[in-house]
Coordinates of C-alpha atoms in Angstrom, one line a residue:
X1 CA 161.8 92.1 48.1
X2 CA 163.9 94.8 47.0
X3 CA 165.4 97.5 49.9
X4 CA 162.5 100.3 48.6
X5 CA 159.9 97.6 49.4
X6 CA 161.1 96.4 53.0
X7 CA 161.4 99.6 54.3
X8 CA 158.0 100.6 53.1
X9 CA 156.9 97.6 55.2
X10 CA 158.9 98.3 58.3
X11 CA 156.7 102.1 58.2
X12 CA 153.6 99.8 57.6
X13 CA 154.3 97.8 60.4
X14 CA 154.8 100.8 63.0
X15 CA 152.1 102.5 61.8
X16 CA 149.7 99.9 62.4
X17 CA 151.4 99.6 65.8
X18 CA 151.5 103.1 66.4
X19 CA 147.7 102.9 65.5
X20 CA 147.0 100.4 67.4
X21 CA 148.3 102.0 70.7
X22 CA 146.2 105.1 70.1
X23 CA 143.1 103.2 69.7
X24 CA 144.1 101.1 73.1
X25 CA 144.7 104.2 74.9
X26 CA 141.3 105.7 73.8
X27 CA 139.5 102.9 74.5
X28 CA 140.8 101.3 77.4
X29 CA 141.8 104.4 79.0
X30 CA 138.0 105.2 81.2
X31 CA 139.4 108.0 83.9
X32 CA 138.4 111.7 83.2
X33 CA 140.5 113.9 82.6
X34 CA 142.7 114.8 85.8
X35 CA 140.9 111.6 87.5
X36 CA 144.0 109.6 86.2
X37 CA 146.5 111.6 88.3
X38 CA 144.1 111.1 91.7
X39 CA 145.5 109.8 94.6
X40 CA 142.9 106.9 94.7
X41 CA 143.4 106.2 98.5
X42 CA 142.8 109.7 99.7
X43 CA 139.3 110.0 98.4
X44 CA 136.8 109.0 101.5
X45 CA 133.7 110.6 100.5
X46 CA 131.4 111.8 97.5
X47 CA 133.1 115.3 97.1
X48 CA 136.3 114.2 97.1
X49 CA 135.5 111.5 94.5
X50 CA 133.9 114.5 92.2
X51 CA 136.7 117.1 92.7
X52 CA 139.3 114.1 91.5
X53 CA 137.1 114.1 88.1
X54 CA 135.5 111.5 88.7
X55 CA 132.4 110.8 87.0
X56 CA 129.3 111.6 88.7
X57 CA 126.1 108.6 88.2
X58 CA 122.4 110.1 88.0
X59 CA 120.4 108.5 90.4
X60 CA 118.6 109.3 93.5
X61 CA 121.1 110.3 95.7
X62 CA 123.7 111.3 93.0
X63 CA 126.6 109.1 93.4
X64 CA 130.5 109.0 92.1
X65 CA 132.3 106.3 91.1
X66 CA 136.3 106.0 91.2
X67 CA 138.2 104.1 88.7
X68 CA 138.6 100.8 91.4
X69 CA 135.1 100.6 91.8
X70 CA 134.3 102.7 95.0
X71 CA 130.6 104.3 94.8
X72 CA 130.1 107.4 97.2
X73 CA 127.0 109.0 98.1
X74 CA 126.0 112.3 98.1
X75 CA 124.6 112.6 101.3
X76 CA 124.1 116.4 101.4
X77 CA 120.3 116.8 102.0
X78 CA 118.2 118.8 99.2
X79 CA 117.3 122.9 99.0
X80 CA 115.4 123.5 102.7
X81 CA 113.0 124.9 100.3
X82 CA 112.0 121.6 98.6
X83 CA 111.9 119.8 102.0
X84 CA 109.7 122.7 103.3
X85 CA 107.2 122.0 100.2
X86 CA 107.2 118.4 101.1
X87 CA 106.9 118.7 104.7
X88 CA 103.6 121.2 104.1
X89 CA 102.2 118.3 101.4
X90 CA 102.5 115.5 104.0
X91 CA 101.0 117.7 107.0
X92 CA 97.9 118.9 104.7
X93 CA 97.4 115.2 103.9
X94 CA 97.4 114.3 107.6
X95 CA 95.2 116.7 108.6
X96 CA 98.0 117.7 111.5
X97 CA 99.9 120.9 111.1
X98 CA 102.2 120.9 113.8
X99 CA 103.7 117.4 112.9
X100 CA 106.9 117.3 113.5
X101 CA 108.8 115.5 110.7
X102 CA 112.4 114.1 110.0
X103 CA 114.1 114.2 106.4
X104 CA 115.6 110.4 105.9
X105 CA 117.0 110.2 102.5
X106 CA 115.6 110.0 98.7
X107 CA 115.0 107.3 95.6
X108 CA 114.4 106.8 92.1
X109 CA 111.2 105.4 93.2
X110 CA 108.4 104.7 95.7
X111 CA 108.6 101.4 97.9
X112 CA 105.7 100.0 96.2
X113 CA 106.4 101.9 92.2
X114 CA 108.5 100.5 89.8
X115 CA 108.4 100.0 85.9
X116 CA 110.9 97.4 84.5
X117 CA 112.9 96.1 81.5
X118 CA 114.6 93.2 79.7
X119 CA 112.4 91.2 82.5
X120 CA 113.7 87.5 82.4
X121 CA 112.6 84.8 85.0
X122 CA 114.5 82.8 86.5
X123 CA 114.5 79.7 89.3
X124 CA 114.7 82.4 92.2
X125 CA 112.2 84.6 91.1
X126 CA 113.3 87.2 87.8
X127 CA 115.9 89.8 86.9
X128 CA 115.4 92.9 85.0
X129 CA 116.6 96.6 84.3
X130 CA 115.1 99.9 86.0
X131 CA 114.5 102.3 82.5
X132 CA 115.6 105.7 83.6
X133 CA 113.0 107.4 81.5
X134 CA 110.9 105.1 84.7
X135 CA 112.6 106.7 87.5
X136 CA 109.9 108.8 89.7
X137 CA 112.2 110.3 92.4
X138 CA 111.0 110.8 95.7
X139 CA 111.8 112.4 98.9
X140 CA 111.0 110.3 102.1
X141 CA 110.6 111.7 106.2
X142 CA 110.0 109.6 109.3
X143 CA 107.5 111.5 112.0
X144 CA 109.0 111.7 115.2
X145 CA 106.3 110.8 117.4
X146 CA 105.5 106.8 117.9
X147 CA 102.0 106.0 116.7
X148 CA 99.8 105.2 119.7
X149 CA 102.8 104.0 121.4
X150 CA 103.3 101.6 119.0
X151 CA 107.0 101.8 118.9
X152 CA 106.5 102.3 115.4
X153 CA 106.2 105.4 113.0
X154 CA 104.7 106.6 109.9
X155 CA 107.3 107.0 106.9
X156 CA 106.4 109.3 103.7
X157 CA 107.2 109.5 100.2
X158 CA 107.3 112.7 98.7
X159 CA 107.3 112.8 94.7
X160 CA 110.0 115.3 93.9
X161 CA 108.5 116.8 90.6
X162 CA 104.7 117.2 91.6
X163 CA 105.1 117.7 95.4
X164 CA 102.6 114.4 95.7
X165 CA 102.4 112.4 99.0
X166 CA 102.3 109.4 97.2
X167 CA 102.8 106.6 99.8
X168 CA 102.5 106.2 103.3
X169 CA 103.1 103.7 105.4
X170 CA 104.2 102.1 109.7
X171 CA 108.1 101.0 110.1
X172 CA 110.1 101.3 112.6
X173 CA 112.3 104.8 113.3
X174 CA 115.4 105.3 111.2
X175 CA 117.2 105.0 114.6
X176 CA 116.4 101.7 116.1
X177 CA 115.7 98.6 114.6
X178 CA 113.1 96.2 115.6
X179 CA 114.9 94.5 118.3
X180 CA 116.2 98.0 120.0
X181 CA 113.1 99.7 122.1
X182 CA 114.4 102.9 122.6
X183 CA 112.4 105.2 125.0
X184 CA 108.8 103.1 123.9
X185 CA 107.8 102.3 126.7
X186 CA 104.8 99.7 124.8
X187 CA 102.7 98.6 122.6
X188 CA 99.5 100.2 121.3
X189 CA 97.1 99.5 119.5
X190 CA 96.0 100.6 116.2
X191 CA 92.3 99.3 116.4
X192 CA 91.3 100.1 119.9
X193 CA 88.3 102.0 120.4
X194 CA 86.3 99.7 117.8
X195 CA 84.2 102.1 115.4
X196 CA 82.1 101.5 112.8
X197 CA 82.4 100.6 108.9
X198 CA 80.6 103.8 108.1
X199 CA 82.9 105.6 110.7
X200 CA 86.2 104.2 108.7
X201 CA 85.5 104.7 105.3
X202 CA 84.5 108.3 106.5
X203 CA 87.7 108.2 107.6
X204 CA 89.6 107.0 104.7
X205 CA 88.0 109.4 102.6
X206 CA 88.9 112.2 104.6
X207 CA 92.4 111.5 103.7
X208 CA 91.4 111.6 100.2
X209 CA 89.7 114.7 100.5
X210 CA 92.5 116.6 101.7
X211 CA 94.4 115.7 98.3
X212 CA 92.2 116.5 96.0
X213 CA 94.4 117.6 93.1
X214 CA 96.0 113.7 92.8
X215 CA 93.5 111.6 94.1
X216 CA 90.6 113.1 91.9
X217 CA 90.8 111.5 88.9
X218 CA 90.0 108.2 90.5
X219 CA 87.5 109.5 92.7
X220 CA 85.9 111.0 89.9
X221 CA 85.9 108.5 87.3
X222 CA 84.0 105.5 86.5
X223 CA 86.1 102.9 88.4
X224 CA 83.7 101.7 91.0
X225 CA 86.6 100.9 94.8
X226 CA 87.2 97.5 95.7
X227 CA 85.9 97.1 100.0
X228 CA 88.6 94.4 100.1
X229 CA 88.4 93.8 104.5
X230 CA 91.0 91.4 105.7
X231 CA 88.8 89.2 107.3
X232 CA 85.3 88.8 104.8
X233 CA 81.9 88.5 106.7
X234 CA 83.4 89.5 110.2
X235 CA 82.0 93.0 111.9
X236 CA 85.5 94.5 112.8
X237 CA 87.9 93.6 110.9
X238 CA 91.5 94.3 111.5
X239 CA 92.3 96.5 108.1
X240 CA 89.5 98.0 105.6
X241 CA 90.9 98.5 102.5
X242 CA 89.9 100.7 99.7
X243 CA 91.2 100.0 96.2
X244 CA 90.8 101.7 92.3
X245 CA 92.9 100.3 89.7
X246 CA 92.9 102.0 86.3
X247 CA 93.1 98.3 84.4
X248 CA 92.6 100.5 81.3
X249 CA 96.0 101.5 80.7
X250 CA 98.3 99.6 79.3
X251 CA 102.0 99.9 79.1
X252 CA 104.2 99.9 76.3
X253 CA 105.6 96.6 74.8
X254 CA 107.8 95.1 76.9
X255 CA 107.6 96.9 79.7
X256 CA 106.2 95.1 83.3
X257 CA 105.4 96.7 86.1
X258 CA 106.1 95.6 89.8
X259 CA 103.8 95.4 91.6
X260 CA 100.6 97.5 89.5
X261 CA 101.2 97.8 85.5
X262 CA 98.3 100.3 86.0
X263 CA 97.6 103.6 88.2
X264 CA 96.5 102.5 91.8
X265 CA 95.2 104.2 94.4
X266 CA 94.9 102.0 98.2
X267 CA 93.9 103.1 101.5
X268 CA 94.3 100.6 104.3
X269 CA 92.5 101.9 107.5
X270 CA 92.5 99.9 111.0
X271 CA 89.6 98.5 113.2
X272 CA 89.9 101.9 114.6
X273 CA 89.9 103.9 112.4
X274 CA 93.7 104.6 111.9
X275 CA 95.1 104.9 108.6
X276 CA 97.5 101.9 108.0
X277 CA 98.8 102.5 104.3
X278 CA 98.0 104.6 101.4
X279 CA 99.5 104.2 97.9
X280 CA 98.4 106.6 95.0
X281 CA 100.2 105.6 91.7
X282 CA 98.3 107.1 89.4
X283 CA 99.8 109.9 88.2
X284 CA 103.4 108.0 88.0
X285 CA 102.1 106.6 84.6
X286 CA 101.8 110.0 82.7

């Protein structure tokens, strides 16, 4: 090799290298711009993680992630004015304006809504992706009074885009769990007086009836509701349920959806006369 032609490859050589370091450093190199120079251990919460650069994850709350793999929540509630929307939506649906209601947090998706991906089974049950184009955010409250002393609550979800009560259903408060009693002082029931069939599905489509803008296309249409009672052939039985489902639609290849791959509307109402649950899906599909 004469002297021209070695030191031709010596500049070869570094520039690959030199190369090869800028591409590492572009790659491998994930932290934002000013995130690098963070003082990783003084970040405790969500805005601290966002003012170090960090990048911030769409979901429902927002969260941040910092380069060792702490996630922070934004747990700053929404505008007053959204909650004030929702809050109106979920007392015109009960029928009681003066409920008193308590803001408990947000998600991509009602409890009982949820449209999934790259679905693959396995021995304990499957796995699969939540599609973001899927997500149907909603806002979620707690009542503050116990239901008929139940020691228990109603809980409401609140679509964020179409101001929808969408589902509604009995936990336990936010503050105790189901061990803790808190000031109950017992337990009461949901199905005491006894009425009649007639007198519950009155009932239950009262509820109905106070929604009319998202509940009418399957009160309206040809799907005939499913009386599914939870004891068949009894004359009081614990929960009446009302059911449409839209089996009609159909969603796009390789999608499933868990639990309904179809609009939905439910209405569970007690021996009594109490409304138990109420799921309306169907306009989560458009």
């Amino acid at each position: 090799m004469t002297k021209n032609a070695k030191i031709y490859a010596v500049i070869a050589v570094v520039a690959v290298l030199g190369a090869s370091y800028g591409v590492y450093h572009l790659l491998g190199n994930k932290a934002p711009r000013g995130a690098e120079t963070a003082d990783l251990a003084s970040i405790t919460n969500y805005d601290q993680c966002v003012e170090a650069g960090f990048a911030i994850m769409k979901s429902n709350p927002e969260q941040c992630m910092t380069s060792d793999g702490r996630i922070f929540v934004n747990k700053k509630p929404p505008a007053q004015s959204e909650l004030d929307k929702a809050e109106q939506a979920i007392r015109t649906f009960m029928g009681e304006p003066n409920l008193e209601l308590k803001y408990t947090g947000q998600n991509n998706h009602p409890s009982n809504f949820a449209i999934l991906s790259n679905v693959k089974q396995n021995d304990g049950g499957f796995t699969a992706d939540n599609p973001k184009e899927w997500d149907r955010p909603v806002y979620i409250f707690q009542q503050t009074d116990y239901i008929n002393d139940r020691c228990e609550v109603y809980q409401y979800q609140v679509t964020q885009k179409t101001n929808q009560v969408v589902e509604v259903g009995i936990v336990y408060p936010i503050e105790r769990s189901a061990t803790i009693p808190g000031n109950c002082t017992g337990n009461g029931s949901l199905d005491w007086p006894l009425i009649s069939k007639d007198q519950i599905e009155q009932a239950a489509f009262a509820y109905l009836g106070r929604d009319p803008e998202h509940t009418k296309f399957m009160l309206r249409s040809d799907i005939q509701p499913q009386y599914l009672p939870s004891k068949p052939g009894v004359e009081n039985p614990a929960a009446n349920e009302w059911r449409w489902e839209d089996t009609s639609y159909k969603l796009p290849e390789g999608l499933m959806g868990d639990p309904w791959p179809y609009p939905t509307m439910r209405i569970i109402m007690s021996a009594g006369g109490k409304l138990v649950y109420y799921l309306n899906t169907t306009e989560l599909f458009d």
